[in-house]
Each structure stands twice: as C-alpha cells, then as structure tokens.
PDB file of C-alpha atoms in Angstrom:
ATOM      1  CA  UNK X 758      33.350 -14.129  46.261  1.00 78.00           C
ATOM      2  CA  UNK X 759      36.643 -13.225  47.930  1.00 85.00           C
ATOM      3  CA  UNK X 760      36.188  -9.653  46.689  1.00 84.00           C
ATOM      4  CA  UNK X 761      32.439  -8.881  46.769  1.00 86.00           C
ATOM      5  CA  UNK X 762      33.055  -5.463  45.186  1.00 86.00           C
ATOM      6  CA  UNK X 763      34.781  -6.978  42.175  1.00 86.00           C
ATOM      7  CA  UNK X 764      33.128  -6.225  38.833  1.00 86.00           C
ATOM      8  CA  UNK X 765      35.808  -7.873  36.703  1.00 92.00           C
ATOM      9  CA  UNK X 766      37.012 -11.288  37.901  1.00 94.00           C
ATOM     10  CA  UNK X 767      39.367 -11.624  34.931  1.00 93.00           C
ATOM     11  CA  UNK X 768      41.212  -8.532  36.098  1.00 93.00           C
ATOM     12  CA  UNK X 769      41.142  -9.518  39.771  1.00 94.00           C
ATOM     13  CA  UNK X 770      42.729 -12.874  38.987  1.00 96.00           C
ATOM     14  CA  UNK X 771      45.455 -11.241  36.897  1.00 94.00           C
ATOM     15  CA  UNK X 772      48.040  -9.909  39.403  1.00 94.00           C
ATOM     16  CA  UNK X 773      49.904  -7.783  36.864  1.00 96.00           C
ATOM     17  CA  UNK X 774      46.985  -5.340  36.686  1.00 95.00           C
ATOM     18  CA  UNK X 775      47.419  -4.365  40.333  1.00 96.00           C
ATOM     19  CA  UNK X 776      51.039  -3.213  40.444  1.00 96.00           C
ATOM     20  CA  UNK X 777      51.689   0.416  41.372  1.00 97.00           C
ATOM     21  CA  UNK X 778      54.999   0.355  39.501  1.00 97.00           C
ATOM     22  CA  UNK X 779      55.615   1.506  35.912  1.00 97.00           C
ATOM     23  CA  UNK X 780      52.578   3.776  35.957  1.00 96.00           C
ATOM     24  CA  UNK X 781      54.341   6.128  33.540  1.00 95.00           C
ATOM     25  CA  UNK X 782      54.135   3.381  30.892  1.00 96.00           C
ATOM     26  CA  UNK X 783      51.135   2.913  28.540  1.00 96.00           C
ATOM     27  CA  UNK X 784      50.560  -0.674  29.756  1.00 96.00           C
ATOM     28  CA  UNK X 785      52.046  -1.169  33.243  1.00 95.00           C
ATOM     29  CA  UNK X 786      50.606  -4.673  33.447  1.00 95.00           C
ATOM     30  CA  UNK X 787      52.755  -5.801  30.515  1.00 96.00           C
ATOM     31  CA  UNK X 788      55.856  -3.909  31.614  1.00 97.00           C
ATOM     32  CA  UNK X 789      55.804  -5.437  35.109  1.00 97.00           C
ATOM     33  CA  UNK X 790      55.763  -8.939  33.592  1.00 97.00           C
ATOM     34  CA  UNK X 791      58.576  -8.134  31.162  1.00 98.00           C
ATOM     35  CA  UNK X 792      60.587  -6.631  34.002  1.00 98.00           C
ATOM     36  CA  UNK X 793      60.025  -9.722  36.169  1.00 98.00           C
ATOM     37  CA  UNK X 794      61.266 -12.076  33.447  1.00 98.00           C
ATOM     38  CA  UNK X 795      64.323  -9.950  32.660  1.00 98.00           C
ATOM     39  CA  UNK X 796      65.357  -9.348  36.274  1.00 98.00           C
ATOM     40  CA  UNK X 797      64.841 -12.884  37.546  1.00 98.00           C
ATOM     41  CA  UNK X 798      66.743 -14.404  34.623  1.00 98.00           C
ATOM     42  CA  UNK X 799      69.632 -12.036  35.339  1.00 98.00           C
ATOM     43  CA  UNK X 800      69.591 -13.068  39.005  1.00 98.00           C
ATOM     44  CA  UNK X 801      69.932 -16.685  37.923  1.00 97.00           C
ATOM     45  CA  UNK X 802      72.863 -16.018  35.609  1.00 97.00           C
ATOM     46  CA  UNK X 803      74.745 -14.022  38.235  1.00 97.00           C
ATOM     47  CA  UNK X 804      74.710 -16.864  40.764  1.00 96.00           C
ATOM     48  CA  UNK X 805      77.349 -18.874  38.922  1.00 94.00           C
ATOM     49  CA  UNK X 806      78.946 -16.074  36.901  1.00 94.00           C
ATOM     50  CA  UNK X 807      79.530 -13.530  39.687  1.00 94.00           C
ATOM     51  CA  UNK X 808      78.646 -14.981  43.085  1.00 96.00           C
ATOM     52  CA  UNK X 809      80.727 -18.151  43.156  1.00 93.00           C
ATOM     53  CA  UNK X 810      77.695 -20.388  43.655  1.00 97.00           C
ATOM     54  CA  UNK X 811      77.720 -23.933  42.289  1.00 97.00           C
ATOM     55  CA  UNK X 812      74.721 -25.891  41.032  1.00 97.00           C
ATOM     56  CA  UNK X 813      73.854 -29.571  40.634  1.00 97.00           C
ATOM     57  CA  UNK X 814      71.331 -30.321  37.875  1.00 97.00           C
ATOM     58  CA  UNK X 815      69.087 -33.175  39.005  1.00 98.00           C
ATOM     59  CA  UNK X 816      65.907 -34.836  37.772  1.00 98.00           C
ATOM     60  CA  UNK X 817      62.897 -36.323  39.570  1.00 97.00           C
ATOM     61  CA  UNK X 818      60.833 -37.324  36.509  1.00 97.00           C
ATOM     62  CA  UNK X 819      60.305 -36.875  32.784  1.00 96.00           C
ATOM     63  CA  UNK X 820      60.035 -33.641  30.818  1.00 97.00           C
ATOM     64  CA  UNK X 821      60.458 -30.518  32.945  1.00 97.00           C
ATOM     65  CA  UNK X 822      60.563 -32.448  36.222  1.00 98.00           C
ATOM     66  CA  UNK X 823      63.938 -30.985  37.182  1.00 98.00           C
ATOM     67  CA  UNK X 824      65.660 -29.740  40.324  1.00 98.00           C
ATOM     68  CA  UNK X 825      68.664 -27.410  40.556  1.00 98.00           C
ATOM     69  CA  UNK X 826      70.479 -27.530  43.912  1.00 98.00           C
ATOM     70  CA  UNK X 827      72.667 -24.509  44.749  1.00 98.00           C
ATOM     71  CA  UNK X 828      75.523 -24.214  47.272  1.00 97.00           C
ATOM     72  CA  UNK X 829      78.968 -22.649  47.694  1.00 96.00           C
ATOM     73  CA  UNK X 830      82.316 -23.723  49.120  1.00 94.00           C
ATOM     74  CA  UNK X 831      81.155 -22.903  52.662  1.00 93.00           C
ATOM     75  CA  UNK X 832      77.988 -25.013  52.494  1.00 93.00           C
ATOM     76  CA  UNK X 833      78.274 -27.910  54.905  1.00 90.00           C
ATOM     77  CA  UNK X 834      77.024 -31.421  54.150  1.00 84.00           C
ATOM     78  CA  UNK X 835      74.255 -31.111  56.724  1.00 88.00           C
ATOM     79  CA  UNK X 836      73.280 -27.530  55.850  1.00 94.00           C
ATOM     80  CA  UNK X 837      69.558 -26.810  56.048  1.00 94.00           C
ATOM     81  CA  UNK X 838      67.733 -27.099  52.731  1.00 96.00           C
ATOM     82  CA  UNK X 839      65.434 -24.407  51.327  1.00 97.00           C
ATOM     83  CA  UNK X 840      63.079 -25.614  48.570  1.00 98.00           C
ATOM     84  CA  UNK X 841      61.388 -23.144  46.200  1.00 98.00           C
ATOM     85  CA  UNK X 842      58.422 -23.777  43.869  1.00 98.00           C
ATOM     86  CA  UNK X 843      57.772 -21.159  41.165  1.00 98.00           C
ATOM     87  CA  UNK X 844      54.447 -19.789  39.982  1.00 97.00           C
ATOM     88  CA  UNK X 845      53.002 -18.966  36.553  1.00 97.00           C
ATOM     89  CA  UNK X 846      49.381 -20.158  36.797  1.00 97.00           C
ATOM     90  CA  UNK X 847      50.545 -23.762  36.199  1.00 98.00           C
ATOM     91  CA  UNK X 848      51.142 -22.838  32.525  1.00 97.00           C
ATOM     92  CA  UNK X 849      54.082 -20.411  32.426  1.00 96.00           C
ATOM     93  CA  UNK X 850      57.527 -19.665  33.905  1.00 96.00           C
ATOM     94  CA  UNK X 851      60.432 -22.038  34.476  1.00 96.00           C
ATOM     95  CA  UNK X 852      63.601 -22.525  36.506  1.00 94.00           C
ATOM     96  CA  UNK X 853      65.451 -19.733  34.687  1.00 95.00           C
ATOM     97  CA  UNK X 854      63.080 -17.226  36.347  1.00 97.00           C
ATOM     98  CA  UNK X 855      63.076 -18.934  39.749  1.00 97.00           C
ATOM     99  CA  UNK X 856      66.519 -18.308  41.232  1.00 97.00           C
ATOM    100  CA  UNK X 857      66.251 -14.807  42.707  1.00 98.00           C
ATOM    101  CA  UNK X 858      65.798 -16.388  46.113  1.00 97.00           C
ATOM    102  CA  UNK X 859      69.051 -18.376  45.998  1.00 97.00           C
ATOM    103  CA  UNK X 860      71.947 -15.968  46.663  1.00 97.00           C
ATOM    104  CA  UNK X 861      71.092 -14.535  50.097  1.00 96.00           C
ATOM    105  CA  UNK X 862      70.056 -17.963  51.385  1.00 96.00           C
ATOM    106  CA  UNK X 863      73.246 -19.704  50.229  1.00 96.00           C
ATOM    107  CA  UNK X 864      75.320 -16.922  51.788  1.00 95.00           C
ATOM    108  CA  UNK X 865      73.365 -17.502  54.993  1.00 92.00           C
ATOM    109  CA  UNK X 866      74.347 -21.181  55.057  1.00 93.00           C
ATOM    110  CA  UNK X 867      71.455 -22.858  53.275  1.00 94.00           C
ATOM    111  CA  UNK X 868      71.549 -25.321  50.411  1.00 96.00           C
ATOM    112  CA  UNK X 869      68.763 -24.222  48.019  1.00 97.00           C
ATOM    113  CA  UNK X 870      66.716 -26.455  45.716  1.00 98.00           C
ATOM    114  CA  UNK X 871      64.716 -24.817  42.908  1.00 98.00           C
ATOM    115  CA  UNK X 872      62.289 -27.196  41.233  1.00 98.00           C
ATOM    116  CA  UNK X 873      60.559 -27.109  37.867  1.00 98.00           C
ATOM    117  CA  UNK X 874      57.496 -28.997  36.672  1.00 98.00           C
ATOM    118  CA  UNK X 875      55.527 -29.911  33.570  1.00 98.00           C
ATOM    119  CA  UNK X 876      53.069 -27.221  32.524  1.00 98.00           C
ATOM    120  CA  UNK X 877      49.456 -27.268  31.427  1.00 98.00           C
ATOM    121  CA  UNK X 878      48.163 -28.172  28.863  1.00 96.00           C
ATOM    122  CA  UNK X 879      50.911 -30.773  28.402  1.00 96.00           C
ATOM    123  CA  UNK X 880      49.447 -32.169  31.626  1.00 97.00           C
ATOM    124  CA  UNK X 881      46.158 -31.410  33.362  1.00 97.00           C
ATOM    125  CA  UNK X 882      46.286 -29.734  36.745  1.00 98.00           C
ATOM    126  CA  UNK X 883      45.271 -33.034  38.368  1.00 96.00           C
ATOM    127  CA  UNK X 884      48.188 -34.780  36.658  1.00 97.00           C
ATOM    128  CA  UNK X 885      50.543 -31.976  37.651  1.00 98.00           C
ATOM    129  CA  UNK X 886      49.495 -32.320  41.272  1.00 97.00           C
ATOM    130  CA  UNK X 887      50.222 -36.045  41.129  1.00 95.00           C
ATOM    131  CA  UNK X 888      53.654 -35.303  39.676  1.00 97.00           C
ATOM    132  CA  UNK X 889      54.248 -32.792  42.466  1.00 97.00           C
ATOM    133  CA  UNK X 890      53.549 -35.553  44.972  1.00 95.00           C
ATOM    134  CA  UNK X 891      56.311 -37.565  43.272  1.00 95.00           C
ATOM    135  CA  UNK X 892      58.586 -34.543  43.718  1.00 97.00           C
ATOM    136  CA  UNK X 893      57.822 -34.370  47.440  1.00 96.00           C
ATOM    137  CA  UNK X 894      58.800 -38.000  47.826  1.00 96.00           C
ATOM    138  CA  UNK X 895      61.963 -37.363  45.783  1.00 97.00           C
ATOM    139  CA  UNK X 896      63.030 -34.325  47.807  1.00 97.00           C
ATOM    140  CA  UNK X 897      62.578 -36.128  51.114  1.00 95.00           C
ATOM    141  CA  UNK X 898      64.551 -39.089  49.768  1.00 95.00           C
ATOM    142  CA  UNK X 899      67.233 -36.546  48.819  1.00 96.00           C
ATOM    143  CA  UNK X 900      67.276 -35.000  52.298  1.00 95.00           C
ATOM    144  CA  UNK X 901      67.601 -38.413  53.916  1.00 92.00           C
ATOM    145  CA  UNK X 902      70.333 -39.535  51.515  1.00 92.00           C
ATOM    146  CA  UNK X 903      72.366 -36.339  51.993  1.00 92.00           C
ATOM    147  CA  UNK X 904      71.629 -36.112  55.742  1.00 91.00           C
ATOM    148  CA  UNK X 905      70.192 -32.592  55.469  1.00 92.00           C
ATOM    149  CA  UNK X 906      69.508 -31.215  58.963  1.00 85.00           C
ATOM    150  CA  UNK X 907      66.173 -29.511  58.233  1.00 94.00           C
ATOM    151  CA  UNK X 908      63.989 -28.258  55.374  1.00 96.00           C
ATOM    152  CA  UNK X 909      61.982 -25.124  54.640  1.00 97.00           C
ATOM    153  CA  UNK X 910      59.570 -25.077  51.692  1.00 98.00           C
ATOM    154  CA  UNK X 911      58.318 -21.952  49.914  1.00 98.00           C
ATOM    155  CA  UNK X 912      55.969 -21.614  46.955  1.00 98.00           C
ATOM    156  CA  UNK X 913      54.941 -18.512  45.036  1.00 98.00           C
ATOM    157  CA  UNK X 914      51.525 -18.011  43.390  1.00 98.00           C
ATOM    158  CA  UNK X 915      50.657 -21.291  41.633  1.00 98.00           C
ATOM    159  CA  UNK X 916      53.685 -22.751  43.387  1.00 98.00           C
ATOM    160  CA  UNK X 917      52.053 -21.995  46.729  1.00 98.00           C
ATOM    161  CA  UNK X 918      48.970 -23.863  45.537  1.00 98.00           C
ATOM    162  CA  UNK X 919      51.078 -26.904  44.595  1.00 98.00           C
ATOM    163  CA  UNK X 920      52.985 -26.783  47.866  1.00 98.00           C
ATOM    164  CA  UNK X 921      49.752 -27.039  49.873  1.00 97.00           C
ATOM    165  CA  UNK X 922      49.662 -30.724  48.940  1.00 95.00           C
ATOM    166  CA  UNK X 923      52.427 -31.386  51.444  1.00 96.00           C
ATOM    167  CA  UNK X 924      49.798 -31.111  54.190  1.00 95.00           C
ATOM    168  CA  UNK X 925      47.637 -33.804  52.612  1.00 90.00           C
ATOM    169  CA  UNK X 926      50.089 -36.477  51.498  1.00 77.00           C
ATOM    170  CA  UNK X 927      50.170 -38.831  54.478  1.00 74.00           C
ATOM    171  CA  UNK X 928      51.544 -41.609  52.251  1.00 76.00           C
ATOM    172  CA  UNK X 929      54.610 -39.424  51.534  1.00 83.00           C
ATOM    173  CA  UNK X 930      55.011 -37.225  54.604  1.00 87.00           C
ATOM    174  CA  UNK X 931      55.575 -39.469  57.585  1.00 87.00           C
ATOM    175  CA  UNK X 932      55.724 -38.062  61.099  1.00 85.00           C
ATOM    176  CA  UNK X 933      59.516 -38.323  60.957  1.00 88.00           C
ATOM    177  CA  UNK X 934      59.664 -36.373  57.714  1.00 92.00           C
ATOM    178  CA  UNK X 935      57.295 -33.642  58.905  1.00 92.00           C
ATOM    179  CA  UNK X 936      59.518 -33.031  61.944  1.00 92.00           C
ATOM    180  CA  UNK X 937      62.338 -32.120  59.535  1.00 93.00           C
ATOM    181  CA  UNK X 938      60.287 -29.228  58.143  1.00 96.00           C
ATOM    182  CA  UNK X 939      61.038 -25.940  59.895  1.00 94.00           C
ATOM    183  CA  UNK X 940      58.457 -23.958  57.980  1.00 97.00           C
ATOM    184  CA  UNK X 941      56.094 -23.801  55.025  1.00 98.00           C
ATOM    185  CA  UNK X 942      55.870 -20.420  53.294  1.00 98.00           C
ATOM    186  CA  UNK X 943      52.951 -19.691  50.970  1.00 98.00           C
ATOM    187  CA  UNK X 944      53.647 -16.500  48.984  1.00 98.00           C
ATOM    188  CA  UNK X 945      50.805 -14.766  47.110  1.00 98.00           C
ATOM    189  CA  UNK X 946      49.028 -18.033  46.412  1.00 98.00           C
ATOM    190  CA  UNK X 947      45.624 -19.007  45.070  1.00 97.00           C
ATOM    191  CA  UNK X 948      43.881 -21.756  47.025  1.00 98.00           C
ATOM    192  CA  UNK X 949      40.275 -21.884  45.775  1.00 98.00           C
ATOM    193  CA  UNK X 950      39.937 -22.431  42.023  1.00 98.00           C
ATOM    194  CA  UNK X 951      36.158 -22.249  41.721  1.00 96.00           C
ATOM    195  CA  UNK X 952      36.031 -18.617  40.577  1.00 95.00           C
ATOM    196  CA  UNK X 953      38.918 -18.809  38.137  1.00 95.00           C
ATOM    197  CA  UNK X 954      38.019 -22.122  36.494  1.00 95.00           C
ATOM    198  CA  UNK X 955      35.708 -20.467  33.936  1.00 93.00           C
ATOM    199  CA  UNK X 956      37.870 -17.404  33.263  1.00 95.00           C
ATOM    200  CA  UNK X 957      39.200 -17.451  29.710  1.00 93.00           C
ATOM    201  CA  UNK X 958      42.088 -15.164  30.705  1.00 91.00           C
ATOM    202  CA  UNK X 959      43.368 -17.613  33.320  1.00 94.00           C
ATOM    203  CA  UNK X 960      42.134 -20.934  31.970  1.00 96.00           C
ATOM    204  CA  UNK X 961      41.849 -20.504  28.182  1.00 95.00           C
ATOM    205  CA  UNK X 962      39.982 -23.384  26.549  1.00 95.00           C
ATOM    206  CA  UNK X 963      40.162 -25.092  29.949  1.00 97.00           C
ATOM    207  CA  UNK X 964      43.830 -25.990  29.569  1.00 97.00           C
ATOM    208  CA  UNK X 965      43.883 -26.801  33.296  1.00 97.00           C
ATOM    209  CA  UNK X 966      41.333 -29.582  32.812  1.00 97.00           C
ATOM    210  CA  UNK X 967      38.937 -28.345  35.512  1.00 97.00           C
ATOM    211  CA  UNK X 968      35.364 -29.574  35.915  1.00 95.00           C
ATOM    212  CA  UNK X 969      32.652 -30.048  38.527  1.00 92.00           C
ATOM    213  CA  UNK X 970      34.117 -33.405  39.500  1.00 93.00           C
ATOM    214  CA  UNK X 971      37.623 -32.246  40.331  1.00 95.00           C
ATOM    215  CA  UNK X 972      37.345 -28.569  41.262  1.00 97.00           C
ATOM    216  CA  UNK X 973      37.199 -29.247  45.005  1.00 96.00           C
ATOM    217  CA  UNK X 974      39.972 -31.837  44.918  1.00 95.00           C
ATOM    218  CA  UNK X 975      42.355 -29.277  43.361  1.00 97.00           C
ATOM    219  CA  UNK X 976      41.363 -26.439  45.729  1.00 98.00           C
ATOM    220  CA  UNK X 977      43.371 -26.494  48.993  1.00 97.00           C
ATOM    221  CA  UNK X 978      40.895 -24.093  50.614  1.00 97.00           C
ATOM    222  CA  UNK X 979      38.262 -26.842  50.490  1.00 97.00           C
ATOM    223  CA  UNK X 980      40.286 -29.811  51.756  1.00 96.00           C
ATOM    224  CA  UNK X 981      39.546 -31.555  55.069  1.00 93.00           C
ATOM    225  CA  UNK X 982      43.080 -31.631  56.584  1.00 93.00           C
ATOM    226  CA  UNK X 983      42.605 -34.496  59.018  1.00 87.00           C
ATOM    227  CA  UNK X 984      46.265 -35.273  59.787  1.00 85.00           C
ATOM    228  CA  UNK X 985      47.208 -32.077  61.624  1.00 92.00           C
ATOM    229  CA  UNK X 986      49.122 -33.463  64.591  1.00 90.00           C
ATOM    230  CA  UNK X 987      52.176 -34.539  62.575  1.00 91.00           C
ATOM    231  CA  UNK X 988      52.798 -30.835  61.800  1.00 94.00           C
ATOM    232  CA  UNK X 989      52.959 -29.659  65.433  1.00 92.00           C
ATOM    233  CA  UNK X 990      56.589 -28.573  65.090  1.00 92.00           C
ATOM    234  CA  UNK X 991      56.161 -26.720  61.765  1.00 95.00           C
ATOM    235  CA  UNK X 992      55.192 -23.079  61.390  1.00 96.00           C
ATOM    236  CA  UNK X 993      53.134 -22.050  58.379  1.00 97.00           C
ATOM    237  CA  UNK X 994      53.408 -18.535  56.946  1.00 98.00           C
ATOM    238  CA  UNK X 995      50.722 -17.383  54.508  1.00 98.00           C
ATOM    239  CA  UNK X 996      51.930 -14.172  52.883  1.00 98.00           C
ATOM    240  CA  UNK X 997      50.210 -11.677  50.589  1.00 98.00           C
ATOM    241  CA  UNK X 998      51.560  -8.556  48.893  1.00 98.00           C
ATOM    242  CA  UNK X 999      49.949  -5.171  49.572  1.00 98.00           C
ATOM    243  CA  UNK X1000      49.713  -4.376  45.857  1.00 97.00           C
ATOM    244  CA  UNK X1001      48.263  -7.690  44.784  1.00 97.00           C
ATOM    245  CA  UNK X1002      44.581  -7.891  43.861  1.00 95.00           C
ATOM    246  CA  UNK X1003      41.952  -7.847  46.641  1.00 95.00           C
ATOM    247  CA  UNK X1004      40.958 -11.379  45.623  1.00 96.00           C
ATOM    248  CA  UNK X1005      44.491 -12.724  45.977  1.00 97.00           C
ATOM    249  CA  UNK X1006      44.919 -10.994  49.338  1.00 97.00           C
ATOM    250  CA  UNK X1007      41.632 -12.304  50.694  1.00 97.00           C
ATOM    251  CA  UNK X1008      42.303 -15.826  49.433  1.00 98.00           C
ATOM    252  CA  UNK X1009      45.546 -15.806  51.436  1.00 98.00           C
ATOM    253  CA  UNK X1010      43.892 -14.345  54.512  1.00 98.00           C
ATOM    254  CA  UNK X1011      41.086 -16.892  54.369  1.00 98.00           C
ATOM    255  CA  UNK X1012      43.463 -19.798  53.762  1.00 98.00           C
ATOM    256  CA  UNK X1013      45.457 -18.864  56.863  1.00 98.00           C
ATOM    257  CA  UNK X1014      42.182 -18.814  58.828  1.00 98.00           C
ATOM    258  CA  UNK X1015      41.237 -22.258  57.482  1.00 98.00           C
ATOM    259  CA  UNK X1016      44.585 -23.718  58.523  1.00 98.00           C
ATOM    260  CA  UNK X1017      44.476 -22.112  61.989  1.00 97.00           C
ATOM    261  CA  UNK X1018      40.978 -23.439  62.621  1.00 97.00           C
ATOM    262  CA  UNK X1019      42.162 -26.923  61.656  1.00 96.00           C
ATOM    263  CA  UNK X1020      44.906 -26.669  64.281  1.00 96.00           C
ATOM    264  CA  UNK X1021      48.019 -25.712  62.298  1.00 96.00           C
ATOM    265  CA  UNK X1022      50.477 -23.082  63.535  1.00 96.00           C
ATOM    266  CA  UNK X1023      49.557 -20.757  60.690  1.00 97.00           C
ATOM    267  CA  UNK X1024      49.806 -16.975  60.419  1.00 97.00           C
ATOM    268  CA  UNK X1025      48.872 -14.383  57.809  1.00 98.00           C
ATOM    269  CA  UNK X1026      51.101 -11.448  56.856  1.00 97.00           C
ATOM    270  CA  UNK X1027      50.523  -8.606  54.420  1.00 98.00           C
ATOM    271  CA  UNK X1028      53.852  -7.333  53.090  1.00 97.00           C
ATOM    272  CA  UNK X1029      53.649  -3.576  52.691  1.00 97.00           C
ATOM    273  CA  UNK X1030      54.976  -1.981  49.539  1.00 97.00           C
ATOM    274  CA  UNK X1031      55.263  -5.175  47.506  1.00 98.00           C
ATOM    275  CA  UNK X1032      53.306  -6.456  44.521  1.00 98.00           C
ATOM    276  CA  UNK X1033      52.898  -9.997  43.191  1.00 98.00           C
ATOM    277  CA  UNK X1034      56.218  -9.819  41.344  1.00 98.00           C
ATOM    278  CA  UNK X1035      58.741  -7.715  43.245  1.00 98.00           C
ATOM    279  CA  UNK X1036      58.088  -9.806  46.358  1.00 98.00           C
ATOM    280  CA  UNK X1037      60.109 -12.419  44.440  1.00 98.00           C
ATOM    281  CA  UNK X1038      62.489 -10.020  42.665  1.00 98.00           C
ATOM    282  CA  UNK X1039      63.628  -8.561  45.987  1.00 98.00           C
ATOM    283  CA  UNK X1040      64.470 -11.935  47.498  1.00 98.00           C
ATOM    284  CA  UNK X1041      67.780 -11.453  45.634  1.00 98.00           C
ATOM    285  CA  UNK X1042      68.619  -8.420  47.802  1.00 97.00           C
ATOM    286  CA  UNK X1043      70.257  -9.455  51.083  1.00 95.00           C
ATOM    287  CA  UNK X1044      68.777  -6.642  53.173  1.00 94.00           C
ATOM    288  CA  UNK X1045      65.289  -6.428  51.613  1.00 97.00           C
ATOM    289  CA  UNK X1046      62.299  -6.990  53.888  1.00 96.00           C
ATOM    290  CA  UNK X1047      61.279 -10.229  52.180  1.00 97.00           C
ATOM    291  CA  UNK X1048      64.833 -11.607  52.111  1.00 95.00           C
ATOM    292  CA  UNK X1049      65.304 -10.945  55.828  1.00 92.00           C
ATOM    293  CA  UNK X1050      61.944 -12.554  56.546  1.00 94.00           C
ATOM    294  CA  UNK X1051      62.900 -15.745  54.725  1.00 92.00           C
ATOM    295  CA  UNK X1052      66.327 -15.990  56.362  1.00 82.00           C
ATOM    296  CA  UNK X1053      64.988 -15.363  59.862  1.00 83.00           C
ATOM    297  CA  UNK X1054      62.316 -18.070  59.770  1.00 82.00           C
ATOM    298  CA  UNK X1055      64.855 -20.545  61.153  1.00 66.00           C
ATOM    299  CA  UNK X1056      65.489 -18.603  64.361  1.00 48.00           C
ATOM    300  CA  UNK X1057      61.976 -17.421  65.216  1.00 49.00           C
TER     301      UNK X1057
END
C-alpha cells in the first residue's frame, strides 16, 4: 500500500476529502468540487470575453476527441506550445473546466492546446489510452505543420496518468520529436491502478474495464521504460499537492523514484498550501506559485 496507515482506501483515493478549505461547510468534499467546476468554467469564459485571447477549435478523432488551441495577437508562428490534459478519473470533466492554465501562459508567449477525450464507460480505459496515443501523434503532426519551436506537456490527475504514455510510445515519439519536448509535468497523478481497481467509489461497476490481464499494462508505475535515451534533453516534473491524500502524494513520490532509477531527469516536488483542485484553479493567477512554476520551466 502507498499509505500503510490507511483504513479507508475509498476515502484515500477520493482527493476531495482531503482539502483543508471550506471546513465551515457541512460537506467540504462536495463544496470543493462545486467550487472547482464553477471557478474553472469562469476562467474559460473570461479568456475570450475579457482577455482578448483567440481560440481554434480542432479535432483529432470522433466524439470528445477535441483540441482547443489558444493564442493572442502577440503570439508568434513559432511560439512554444503548452499542452494540457485534464483529469476526472477518466470518467468526468471536460474542456470547459480545463482552461484555467491558459491565460498566464499565453501572456507569457506560449500557444496553449487544451485537449479533451472520450470518457469511460463509453470507452474502456484501455481504449482511451489507445485514443490518447492517436492524440500524441496528432499533436506532434500539428507542431511539425505549424513549425512550433518546442513543446511542454502537462497532465493533471487522470490526465497525468494518460500523459505517462508519451514515454512508452516509441512508434509515435521519434528521437527528433522527443528533442522538441522541453518538459513533462505530472500534476497530482495516479500511476498504479491496482488498489483502486476494485473500489466502487472510483470504479463503479468496473466502468474502467480493469481486470487481472490489463491492470499492469494500464499502470505507468509498473512499466519497463526501455527507451530512456531519447529523453535525455527533457526534464520531468512529478508534482503533488500538500493537501492531497497520503496515497496520492506517495504515488507521485514513488513514480518520480521509478523514473529516476530508469535514467530519466525526473524530480519530485510537494507544493505547499495546495490541494488537488486549487493547484489547477490558481494556474489562472499570473503570480501564483504554481503559475510561476509552469512559466519558468522553459528557462530552468
């Protein structure tokens, strides 16, 4: 177990129970989720309504396989690209709650791509991961077509889990493509699905389609990672929030250790004061700790 003291795995795998905010409310775990949805949707609306940011609506596949690309009048053709993958336990959330990160990055000179994906149970997790591989190929085709100078990828929660595939897709990520990637940022992710696969709160009626056959193949913590050398020029940041659950924090810490031992330039950081949700909400604030961290990755 990632948290040997845990007596309630359902609770430990539900990040909303571990916030220190809204403690004056009867059910802080529900209020923090409602707040996240309301605030992030407002951030998205304000980009075009108040911040003068334009958006191209693009598609990489059927259903919810969509990409919104954000920029403003100062964005150059070869501006670096920042790609964000949202969370939601592979079964919730969408692009409308995924744009908090956009404003400060566009003002800093980035072009920002926010992707969406089909959710379980419309697809199994295995099928979703295959579709995410198609997205990776699409986004690199996009960078090459538009002559983007460099790319940074970030994923939050389940999005961090999906993003981990970039390290394993040798048929998509050539050595030339990997050299374009400044950094990979894994925010508050879950990387070993063995404990959560049988939790009704996380995987009700097994909507993720997990079983003994595929549980290791969908768990980045357990992968072999044999093609490390092509990532020599890419830094990997594994980030956890102080007020996330002990299990989530230790999964991130252990995943960073796994990647370092394999030979990647990976580091672990615990962001003080944040929980699983405001670490995304505050990416909309230019001078917040998490926003500065994301913008400064390029120059480290």
